[in-house]
mmCIF file with all atom_site columns, C-alpha atoms and ligand atoms in Angstrom:
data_model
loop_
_atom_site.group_PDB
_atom_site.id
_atom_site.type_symbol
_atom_site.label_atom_id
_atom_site.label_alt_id
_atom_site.label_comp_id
_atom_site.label_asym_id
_atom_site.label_entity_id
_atom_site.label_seq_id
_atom_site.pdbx_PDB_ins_code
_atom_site.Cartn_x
_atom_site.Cartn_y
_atom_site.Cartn_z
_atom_site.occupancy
_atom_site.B_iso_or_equiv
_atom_site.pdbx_formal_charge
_atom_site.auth_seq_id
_atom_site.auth_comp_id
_atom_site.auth_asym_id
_atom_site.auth_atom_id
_atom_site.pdbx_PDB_model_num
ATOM   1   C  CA  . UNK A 1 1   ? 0.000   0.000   0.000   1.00 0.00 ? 25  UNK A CA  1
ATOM   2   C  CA  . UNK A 1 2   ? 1.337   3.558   -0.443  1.00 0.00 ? 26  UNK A CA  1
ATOM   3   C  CA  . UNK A 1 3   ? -0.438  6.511   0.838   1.00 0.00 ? 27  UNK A CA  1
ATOM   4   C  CA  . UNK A 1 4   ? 0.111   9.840   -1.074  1.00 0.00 ? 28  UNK A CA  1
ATOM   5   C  CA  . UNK A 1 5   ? 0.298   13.092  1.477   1.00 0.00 ? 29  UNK A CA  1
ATOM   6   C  CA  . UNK A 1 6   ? 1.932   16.278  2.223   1.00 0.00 ? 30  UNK A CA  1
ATOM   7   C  CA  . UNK A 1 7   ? 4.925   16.895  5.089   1.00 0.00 ? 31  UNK A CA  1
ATOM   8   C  CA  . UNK A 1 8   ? 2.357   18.720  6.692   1.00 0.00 ? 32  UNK A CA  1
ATOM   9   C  CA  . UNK A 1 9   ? -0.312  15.637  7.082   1.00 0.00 ? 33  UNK A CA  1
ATOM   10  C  CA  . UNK A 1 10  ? 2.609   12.769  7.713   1.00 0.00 ? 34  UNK A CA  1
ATOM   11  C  CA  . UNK A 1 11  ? 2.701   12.198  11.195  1.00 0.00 ? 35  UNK A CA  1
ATOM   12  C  CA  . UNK A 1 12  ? -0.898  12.527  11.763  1.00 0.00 ? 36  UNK A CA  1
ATOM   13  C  CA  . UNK A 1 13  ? -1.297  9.418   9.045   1.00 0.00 ? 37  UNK A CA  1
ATOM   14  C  CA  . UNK A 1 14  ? 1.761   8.006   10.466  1.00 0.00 ? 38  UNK A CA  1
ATOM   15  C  CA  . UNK A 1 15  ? -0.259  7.214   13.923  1.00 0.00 ? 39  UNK A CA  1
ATOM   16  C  CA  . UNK A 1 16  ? -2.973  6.441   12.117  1.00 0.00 ? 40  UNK A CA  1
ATOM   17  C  CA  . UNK A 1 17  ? -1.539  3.569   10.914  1.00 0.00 ? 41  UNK A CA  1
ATOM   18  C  CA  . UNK A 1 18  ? 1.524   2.797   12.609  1.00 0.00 ? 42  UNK A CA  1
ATOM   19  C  CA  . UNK A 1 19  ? 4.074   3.475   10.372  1.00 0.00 ? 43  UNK A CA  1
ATOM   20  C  CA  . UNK A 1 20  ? 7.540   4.517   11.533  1.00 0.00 ? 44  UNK A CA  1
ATOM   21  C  CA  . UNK A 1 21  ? 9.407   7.086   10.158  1.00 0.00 ? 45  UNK A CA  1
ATOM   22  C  CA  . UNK A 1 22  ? 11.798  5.017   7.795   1.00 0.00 ? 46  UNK A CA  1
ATOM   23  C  CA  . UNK A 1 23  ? 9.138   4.119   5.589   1.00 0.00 ? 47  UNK A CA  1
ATOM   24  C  CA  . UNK A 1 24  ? 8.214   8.155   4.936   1.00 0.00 ? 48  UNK A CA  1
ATOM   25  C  CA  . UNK A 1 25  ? 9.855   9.277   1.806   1.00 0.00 ? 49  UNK A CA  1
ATOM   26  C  CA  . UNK A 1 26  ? 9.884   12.508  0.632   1.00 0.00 ? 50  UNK A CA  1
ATOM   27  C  CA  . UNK A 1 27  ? 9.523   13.193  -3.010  1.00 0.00 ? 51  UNK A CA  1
ATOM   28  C  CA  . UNK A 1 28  ? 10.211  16.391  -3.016  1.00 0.00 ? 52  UNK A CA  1
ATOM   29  C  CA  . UNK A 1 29  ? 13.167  18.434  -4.341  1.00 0.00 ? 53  UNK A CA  1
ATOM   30  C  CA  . UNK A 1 30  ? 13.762  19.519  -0.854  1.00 0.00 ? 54  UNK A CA  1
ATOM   31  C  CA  . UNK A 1 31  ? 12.501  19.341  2.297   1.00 0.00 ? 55  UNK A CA  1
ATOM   32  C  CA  . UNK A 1 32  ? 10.597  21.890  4.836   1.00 0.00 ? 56  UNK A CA  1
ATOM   33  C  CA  . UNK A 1 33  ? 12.650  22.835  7.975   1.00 0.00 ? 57  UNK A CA  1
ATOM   34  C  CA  . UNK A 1 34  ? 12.091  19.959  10.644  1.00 0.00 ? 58  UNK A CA  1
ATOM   35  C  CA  . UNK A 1 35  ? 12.372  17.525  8.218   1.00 0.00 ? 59  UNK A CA  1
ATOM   36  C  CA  . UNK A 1 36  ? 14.569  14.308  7.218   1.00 0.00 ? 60  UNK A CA  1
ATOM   37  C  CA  . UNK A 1 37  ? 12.761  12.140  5.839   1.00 0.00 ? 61  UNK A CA  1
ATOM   38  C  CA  . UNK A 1 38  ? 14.288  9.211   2.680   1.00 0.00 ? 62  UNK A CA  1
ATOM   39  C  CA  . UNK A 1 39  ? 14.177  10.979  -0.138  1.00 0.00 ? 63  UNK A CA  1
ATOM   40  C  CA  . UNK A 1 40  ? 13.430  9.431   -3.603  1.00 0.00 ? 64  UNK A CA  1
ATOM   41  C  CA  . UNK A 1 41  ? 14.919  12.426  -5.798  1.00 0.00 ? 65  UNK A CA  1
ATOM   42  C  CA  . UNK A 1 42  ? 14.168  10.038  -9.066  1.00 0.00 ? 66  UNK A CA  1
ATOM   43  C  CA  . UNK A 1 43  ? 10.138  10.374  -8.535  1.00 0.00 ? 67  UNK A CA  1
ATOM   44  C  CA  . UNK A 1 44  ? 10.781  14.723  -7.720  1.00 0.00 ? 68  UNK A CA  1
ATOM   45  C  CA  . UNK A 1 45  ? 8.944   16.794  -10.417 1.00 0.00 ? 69  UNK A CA  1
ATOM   46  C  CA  . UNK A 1 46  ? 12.240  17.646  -12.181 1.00 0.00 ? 70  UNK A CA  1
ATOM   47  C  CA  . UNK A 1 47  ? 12.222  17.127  -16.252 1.00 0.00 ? 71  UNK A CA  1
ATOM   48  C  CA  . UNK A 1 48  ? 14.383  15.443  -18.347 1.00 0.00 ? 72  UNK A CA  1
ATOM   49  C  CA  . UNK A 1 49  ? 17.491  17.766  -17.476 1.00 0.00 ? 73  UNK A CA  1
ATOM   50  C  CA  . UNK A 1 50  ? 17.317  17.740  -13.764 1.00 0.00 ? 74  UNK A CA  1
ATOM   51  C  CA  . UNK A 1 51  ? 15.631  21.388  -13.576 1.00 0.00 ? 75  UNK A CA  1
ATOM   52  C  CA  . UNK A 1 52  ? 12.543  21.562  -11.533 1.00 0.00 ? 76  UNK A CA  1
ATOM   53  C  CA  . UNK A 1 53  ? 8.793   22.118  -13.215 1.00 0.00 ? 77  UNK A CA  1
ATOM   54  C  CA  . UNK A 1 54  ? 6.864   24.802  -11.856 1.00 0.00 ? 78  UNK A CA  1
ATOM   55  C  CA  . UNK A 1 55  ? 3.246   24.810  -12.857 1.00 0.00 ? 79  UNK A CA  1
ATOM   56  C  CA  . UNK A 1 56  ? 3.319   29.100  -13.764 1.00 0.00 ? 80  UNK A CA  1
ATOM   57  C  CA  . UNK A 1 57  ? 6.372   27.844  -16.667 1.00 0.00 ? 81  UNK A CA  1
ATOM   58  C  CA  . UNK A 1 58  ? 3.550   26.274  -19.020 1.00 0.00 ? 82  UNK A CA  1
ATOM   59  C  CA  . UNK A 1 59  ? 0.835   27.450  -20.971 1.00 0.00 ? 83  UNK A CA  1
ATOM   60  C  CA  . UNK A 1 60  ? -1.565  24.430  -20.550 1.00 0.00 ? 84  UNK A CA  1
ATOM   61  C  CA  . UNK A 1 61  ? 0.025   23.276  -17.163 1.00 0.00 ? 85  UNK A CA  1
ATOM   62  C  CA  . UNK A 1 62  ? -2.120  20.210  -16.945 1.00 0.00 ? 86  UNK A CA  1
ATOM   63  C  CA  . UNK A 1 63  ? -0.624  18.650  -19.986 1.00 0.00 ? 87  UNK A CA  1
ATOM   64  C  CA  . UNK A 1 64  ? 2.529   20.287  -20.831 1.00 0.00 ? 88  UNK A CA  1
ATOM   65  C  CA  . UNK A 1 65  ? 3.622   19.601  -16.991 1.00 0.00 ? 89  UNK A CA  1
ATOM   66  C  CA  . UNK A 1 66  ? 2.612   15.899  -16.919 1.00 0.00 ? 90  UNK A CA  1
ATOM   67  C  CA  . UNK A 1 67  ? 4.229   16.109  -20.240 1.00 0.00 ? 91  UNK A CA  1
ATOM   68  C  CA  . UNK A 1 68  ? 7.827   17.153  -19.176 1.00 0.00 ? 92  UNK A CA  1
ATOM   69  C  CA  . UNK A 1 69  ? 7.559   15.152  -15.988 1.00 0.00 ? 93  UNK A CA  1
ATOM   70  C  CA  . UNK A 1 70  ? 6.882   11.942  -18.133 1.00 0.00 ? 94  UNK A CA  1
ATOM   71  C  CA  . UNK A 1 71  ? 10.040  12.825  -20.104 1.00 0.00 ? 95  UNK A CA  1
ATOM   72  C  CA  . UNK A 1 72  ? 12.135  13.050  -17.487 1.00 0.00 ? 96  UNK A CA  1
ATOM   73  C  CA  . UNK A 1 73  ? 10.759  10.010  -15.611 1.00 0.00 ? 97  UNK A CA  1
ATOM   74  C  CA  . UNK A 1 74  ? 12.050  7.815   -19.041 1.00 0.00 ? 98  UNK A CA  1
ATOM   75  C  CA  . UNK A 1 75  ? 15.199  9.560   -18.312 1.00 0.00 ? 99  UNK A CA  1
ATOM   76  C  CA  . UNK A 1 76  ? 15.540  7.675   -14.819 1.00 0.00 ? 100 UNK A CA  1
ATOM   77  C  CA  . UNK A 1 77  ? 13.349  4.973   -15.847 1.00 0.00 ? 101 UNK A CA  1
ATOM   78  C  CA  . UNK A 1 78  ? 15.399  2.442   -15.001 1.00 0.00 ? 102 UNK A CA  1
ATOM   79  C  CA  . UNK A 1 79  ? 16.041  3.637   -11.034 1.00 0.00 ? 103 UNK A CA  1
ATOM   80  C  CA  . UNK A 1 80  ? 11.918  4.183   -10.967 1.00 0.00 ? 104 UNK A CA  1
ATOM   81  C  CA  . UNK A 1 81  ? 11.234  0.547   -12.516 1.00 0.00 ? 105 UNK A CA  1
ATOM   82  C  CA  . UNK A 1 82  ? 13.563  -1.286  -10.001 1.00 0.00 ? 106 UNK A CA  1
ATOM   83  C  CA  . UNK A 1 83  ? 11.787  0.839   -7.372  1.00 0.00 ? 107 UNK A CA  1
ATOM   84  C  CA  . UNK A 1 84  ? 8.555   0.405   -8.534  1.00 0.00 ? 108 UNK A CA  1
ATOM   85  C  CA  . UNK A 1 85  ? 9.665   -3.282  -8.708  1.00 0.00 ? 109 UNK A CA  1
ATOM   86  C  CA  . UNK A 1 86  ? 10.224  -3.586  -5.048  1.00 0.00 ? 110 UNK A CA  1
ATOM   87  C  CA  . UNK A 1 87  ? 6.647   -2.429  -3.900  1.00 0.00 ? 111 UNK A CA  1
ATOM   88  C  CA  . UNK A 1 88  ? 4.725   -4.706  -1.562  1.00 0.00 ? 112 UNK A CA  1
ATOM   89  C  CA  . UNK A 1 89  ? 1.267   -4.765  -0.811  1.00 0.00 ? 113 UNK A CA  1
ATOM   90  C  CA  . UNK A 1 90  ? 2.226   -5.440  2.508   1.00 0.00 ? 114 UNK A CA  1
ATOM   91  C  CA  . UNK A 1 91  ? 4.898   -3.079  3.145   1.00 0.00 ? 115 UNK A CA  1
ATOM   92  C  CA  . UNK A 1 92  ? 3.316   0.709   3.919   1.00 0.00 ? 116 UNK A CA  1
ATOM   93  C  CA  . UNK A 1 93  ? 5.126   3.604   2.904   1.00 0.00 ? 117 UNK A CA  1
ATOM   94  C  CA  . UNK A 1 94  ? 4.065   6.725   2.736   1.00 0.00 ? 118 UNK A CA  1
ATOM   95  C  CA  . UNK A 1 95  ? 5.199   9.434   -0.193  1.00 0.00 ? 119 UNK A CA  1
ATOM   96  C  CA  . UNK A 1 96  ? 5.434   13.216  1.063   1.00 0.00 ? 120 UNK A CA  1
ATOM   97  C  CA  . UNK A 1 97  ? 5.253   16.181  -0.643  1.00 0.00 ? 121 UNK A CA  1
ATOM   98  C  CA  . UNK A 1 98  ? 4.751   20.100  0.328   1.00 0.00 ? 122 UNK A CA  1
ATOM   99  C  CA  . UNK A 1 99  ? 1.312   20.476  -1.745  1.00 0.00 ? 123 UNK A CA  1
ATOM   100 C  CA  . UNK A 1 100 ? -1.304  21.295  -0.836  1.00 0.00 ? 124 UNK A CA  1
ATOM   101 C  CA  . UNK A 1 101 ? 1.069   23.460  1.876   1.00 0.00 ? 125 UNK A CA  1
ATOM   102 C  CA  . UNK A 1 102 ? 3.253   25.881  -0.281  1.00 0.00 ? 126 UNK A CA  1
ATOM   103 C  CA  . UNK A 1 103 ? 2.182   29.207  -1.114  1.00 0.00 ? 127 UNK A CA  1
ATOM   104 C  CA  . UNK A 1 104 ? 2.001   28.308  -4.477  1.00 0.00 ? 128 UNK A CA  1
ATOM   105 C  CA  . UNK A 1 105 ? -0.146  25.478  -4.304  1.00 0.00 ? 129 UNK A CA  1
ATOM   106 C  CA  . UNK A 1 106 ? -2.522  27.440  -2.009  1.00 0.00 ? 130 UNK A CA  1
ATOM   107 C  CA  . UNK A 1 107 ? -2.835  29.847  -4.680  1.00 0.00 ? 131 UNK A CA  1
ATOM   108 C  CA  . UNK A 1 108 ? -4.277  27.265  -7.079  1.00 0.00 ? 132 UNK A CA  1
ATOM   109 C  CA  . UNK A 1 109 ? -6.698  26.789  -4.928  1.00 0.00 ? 133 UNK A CA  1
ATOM   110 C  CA  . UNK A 1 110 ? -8.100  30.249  -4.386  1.00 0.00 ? 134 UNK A CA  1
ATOM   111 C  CA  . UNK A 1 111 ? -8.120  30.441  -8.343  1.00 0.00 ? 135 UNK A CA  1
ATOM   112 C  CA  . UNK A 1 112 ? -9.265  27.121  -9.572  1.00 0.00 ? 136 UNK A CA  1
ATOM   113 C  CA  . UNK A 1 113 ? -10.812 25.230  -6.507  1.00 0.00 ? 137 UNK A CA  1
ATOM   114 C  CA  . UNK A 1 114 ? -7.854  22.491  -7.098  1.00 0.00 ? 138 UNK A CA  1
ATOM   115 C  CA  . UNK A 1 115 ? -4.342  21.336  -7.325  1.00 0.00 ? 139 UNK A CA  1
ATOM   116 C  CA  . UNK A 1 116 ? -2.312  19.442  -9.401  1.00 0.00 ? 140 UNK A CA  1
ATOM   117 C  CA  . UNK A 1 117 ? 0.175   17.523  -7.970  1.00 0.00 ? 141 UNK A CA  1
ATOM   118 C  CA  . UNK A 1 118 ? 3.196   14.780  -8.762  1.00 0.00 ? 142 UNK A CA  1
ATOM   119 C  CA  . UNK A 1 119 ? 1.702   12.564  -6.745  1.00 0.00 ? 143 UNK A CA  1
ATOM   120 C  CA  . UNK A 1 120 ? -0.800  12.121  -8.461  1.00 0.00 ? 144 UNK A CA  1
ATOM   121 C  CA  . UNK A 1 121 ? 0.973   11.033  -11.360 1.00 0.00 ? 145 UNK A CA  1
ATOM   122 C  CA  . UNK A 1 122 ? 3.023   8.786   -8.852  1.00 0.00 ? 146 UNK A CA  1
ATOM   123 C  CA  . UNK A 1 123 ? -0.446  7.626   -8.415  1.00 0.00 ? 147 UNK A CA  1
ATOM   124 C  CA  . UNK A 1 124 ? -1.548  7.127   -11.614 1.00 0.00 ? 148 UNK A CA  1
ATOM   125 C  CA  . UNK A 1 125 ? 1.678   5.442   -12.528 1.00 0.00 ? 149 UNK A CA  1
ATOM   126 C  CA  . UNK A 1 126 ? 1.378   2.630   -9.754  1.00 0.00 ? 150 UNK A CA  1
ATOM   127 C  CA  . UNK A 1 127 ? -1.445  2.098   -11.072 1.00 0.00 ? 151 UNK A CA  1
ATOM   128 C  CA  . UNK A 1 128 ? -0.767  1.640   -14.544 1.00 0.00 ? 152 UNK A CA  1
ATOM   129 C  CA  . UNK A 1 129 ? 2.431   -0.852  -13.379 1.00 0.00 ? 153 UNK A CA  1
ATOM   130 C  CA  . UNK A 1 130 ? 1.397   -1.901  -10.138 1.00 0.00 ? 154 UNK A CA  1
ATOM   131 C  CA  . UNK A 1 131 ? -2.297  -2.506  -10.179 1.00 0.00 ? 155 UNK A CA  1
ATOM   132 C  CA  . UNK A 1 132 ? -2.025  -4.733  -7.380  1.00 0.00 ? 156 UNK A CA  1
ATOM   133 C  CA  . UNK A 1 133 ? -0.490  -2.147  -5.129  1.00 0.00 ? 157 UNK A CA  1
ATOM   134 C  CA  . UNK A 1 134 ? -3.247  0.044   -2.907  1.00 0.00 ? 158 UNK A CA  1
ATOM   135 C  CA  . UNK A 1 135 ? -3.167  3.715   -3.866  1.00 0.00 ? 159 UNK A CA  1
ATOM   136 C  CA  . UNK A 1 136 ? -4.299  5.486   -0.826  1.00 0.00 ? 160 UNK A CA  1
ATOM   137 C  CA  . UNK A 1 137 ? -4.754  9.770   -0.917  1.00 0.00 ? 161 UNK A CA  1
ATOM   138 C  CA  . UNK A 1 138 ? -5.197  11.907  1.920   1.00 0.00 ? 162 UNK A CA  1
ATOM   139 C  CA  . UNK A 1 139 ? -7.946  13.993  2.411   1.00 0.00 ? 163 UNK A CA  1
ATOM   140 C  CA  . UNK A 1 140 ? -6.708  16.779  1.120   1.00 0.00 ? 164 UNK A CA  1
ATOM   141 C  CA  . UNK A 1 141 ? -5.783  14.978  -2.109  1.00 0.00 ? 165 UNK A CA  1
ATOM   142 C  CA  . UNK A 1 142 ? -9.350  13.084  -2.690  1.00 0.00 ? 166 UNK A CA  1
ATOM   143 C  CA  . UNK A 1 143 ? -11.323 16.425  -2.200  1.00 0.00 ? 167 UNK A CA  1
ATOM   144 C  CA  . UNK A 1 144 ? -8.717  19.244  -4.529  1.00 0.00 ? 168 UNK A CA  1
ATOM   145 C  CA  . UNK A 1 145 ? -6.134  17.025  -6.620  1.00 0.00 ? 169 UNK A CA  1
ATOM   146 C  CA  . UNK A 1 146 ? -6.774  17.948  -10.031 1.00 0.00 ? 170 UNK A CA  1
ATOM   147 C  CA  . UNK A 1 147 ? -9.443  15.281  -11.829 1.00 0.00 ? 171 UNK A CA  1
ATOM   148 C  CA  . UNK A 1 148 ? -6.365  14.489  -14.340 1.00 0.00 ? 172 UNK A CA  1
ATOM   149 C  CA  . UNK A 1 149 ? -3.645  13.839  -12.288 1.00 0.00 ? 173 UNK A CA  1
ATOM   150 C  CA  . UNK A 1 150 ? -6.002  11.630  -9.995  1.00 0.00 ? 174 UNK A CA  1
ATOM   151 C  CA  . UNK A 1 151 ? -5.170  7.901   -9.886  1.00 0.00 ? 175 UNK A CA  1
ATOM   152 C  CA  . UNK A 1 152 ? -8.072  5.727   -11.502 1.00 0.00 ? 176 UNK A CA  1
ATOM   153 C  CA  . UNK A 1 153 ? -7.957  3.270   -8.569  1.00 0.00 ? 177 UNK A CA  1
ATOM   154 C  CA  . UNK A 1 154 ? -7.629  4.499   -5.105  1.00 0.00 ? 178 UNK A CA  1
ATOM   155 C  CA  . UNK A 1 155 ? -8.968  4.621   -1.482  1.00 0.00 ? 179 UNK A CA  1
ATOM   156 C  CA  . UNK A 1 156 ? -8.955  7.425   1.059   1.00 0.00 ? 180 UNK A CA  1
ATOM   157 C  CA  . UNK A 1 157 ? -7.001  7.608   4.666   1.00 0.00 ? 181 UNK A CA  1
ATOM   158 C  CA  . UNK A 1 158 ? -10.668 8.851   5.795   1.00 0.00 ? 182 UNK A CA  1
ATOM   159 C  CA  . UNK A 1 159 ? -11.833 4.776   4.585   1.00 0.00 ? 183 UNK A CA  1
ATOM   160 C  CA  . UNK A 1 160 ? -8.619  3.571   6.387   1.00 0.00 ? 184 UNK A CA  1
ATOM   161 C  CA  . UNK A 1 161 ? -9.794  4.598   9.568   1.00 0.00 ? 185 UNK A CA  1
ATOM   162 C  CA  . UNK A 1 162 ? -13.465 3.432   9.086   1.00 0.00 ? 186 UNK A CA  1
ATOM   163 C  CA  . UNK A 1 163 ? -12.241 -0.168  7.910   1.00 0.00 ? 187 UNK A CA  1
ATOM   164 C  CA  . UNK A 1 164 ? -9.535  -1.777  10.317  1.00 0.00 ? 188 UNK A CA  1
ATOM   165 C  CA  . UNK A 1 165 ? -6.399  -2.412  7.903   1.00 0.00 ? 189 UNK A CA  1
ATOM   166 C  CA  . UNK A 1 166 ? -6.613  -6.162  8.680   1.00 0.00 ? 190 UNK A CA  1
ATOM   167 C  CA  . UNK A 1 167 ? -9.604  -5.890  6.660   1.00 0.00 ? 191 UNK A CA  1
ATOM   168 C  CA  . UNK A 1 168 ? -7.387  -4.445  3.664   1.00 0.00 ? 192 UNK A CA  1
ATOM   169 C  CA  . UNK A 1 169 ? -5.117  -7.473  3.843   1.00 0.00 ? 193 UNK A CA  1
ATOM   170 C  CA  . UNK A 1 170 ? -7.690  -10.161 4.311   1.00 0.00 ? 194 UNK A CA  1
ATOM   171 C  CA  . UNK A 1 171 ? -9.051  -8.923  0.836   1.00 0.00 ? 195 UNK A CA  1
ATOM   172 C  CA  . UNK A 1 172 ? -5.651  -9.300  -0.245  1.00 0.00 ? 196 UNK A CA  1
ATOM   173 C  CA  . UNK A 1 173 ? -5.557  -12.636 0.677   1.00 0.00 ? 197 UNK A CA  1
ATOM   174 C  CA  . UNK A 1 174 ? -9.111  -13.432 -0.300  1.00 0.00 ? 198 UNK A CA  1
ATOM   175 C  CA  . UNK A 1 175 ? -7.850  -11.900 -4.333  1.00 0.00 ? 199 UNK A CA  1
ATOM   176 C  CA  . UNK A 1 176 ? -5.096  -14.214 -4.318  1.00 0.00 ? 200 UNK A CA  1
ATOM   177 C  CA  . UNK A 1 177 ? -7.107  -17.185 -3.714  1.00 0.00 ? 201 UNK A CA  1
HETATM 178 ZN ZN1 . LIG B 2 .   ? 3.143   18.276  -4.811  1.00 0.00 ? 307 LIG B ZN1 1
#
């Protein structure tokens, strides 16, 4: 299972389901002060030359951003395959980045009522070559991510803590049957 949040919503979903610190990764480009988390720099929102994407740099964001980001995801394919690789069901981690928290991000919301986010298209991507692996967004995510960068198949942290997670793994086992 891996449950997409912000720095700012970690710890709260990290006692919500018990998961220590060493499964947190950011994938941000940096970090916000206070925090140390793994980072998985292949997965930040960089393109195909290392330099970071900011939303304001394209005319039709929603595309042209996804568009660059895919580029430079082919670029490091091969780290991002071998990670994507080593996912387990089982395992929880937890994927952090600033959004919906930095200014910017906030401003997209005032304007359009949404956000677009990487991790989103982290998301979308496990889902596309993971399907097996739980996508699980925060609240913030499920109520203002963007309809196009939202992952096809994925549950809430709000259903995590109505449904015990042994439940979630008893399905598991129940599928593989
Ligand atoms: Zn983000």
């Amino acid at each position: 299972m891996i449950i997409l949040t912000s720095f700012q919503k970690s710890k709260k979903i990290q006692n919500m389901i018990n998961i220590p610190d060493s499964q947190v990764y950011s994938v941000a480009r940096w970090q916000p002060q206070g925090y140390s988390f793994n980072e998985l720099l292949f997965l930040s929102a960089t393109d195909k030359y290392g330099n970071k994407l900011l939303l304001r740099n394209f005319d039709n964001p929603i595309e042209d951003y996804q568009k660059a980001l895919k580029e430079g995801y082919k670029v490091r394919w091969s780290e991002i395959k071998r990670w994507l690789d080593s996912l387990d069901e089982e395992k929880h981690i937890v994927l952090v980045c600033w959004c919906p928290y930095s200014i910017s991000t906030q401003e997209q919301i005032k304007h359009h009522n949404n956000f677009c986010c990487h991790t989103g298209l982290i998301g979308k991507m496990i889902n596309r070559h993971r399907p097996d692996i739980t996508v699980v967004l925060d609240e913030d995510r499920d109520k203002y991510l963007c309809k196009e960068w939202k992952p096809d198949r994925y549950i809430t942290t709000q259903s995590l803590l109505k449904e015990p997670i042994q439940k979630t793994i008893f399905e598991v086992i129940n599928n593989a049957k």
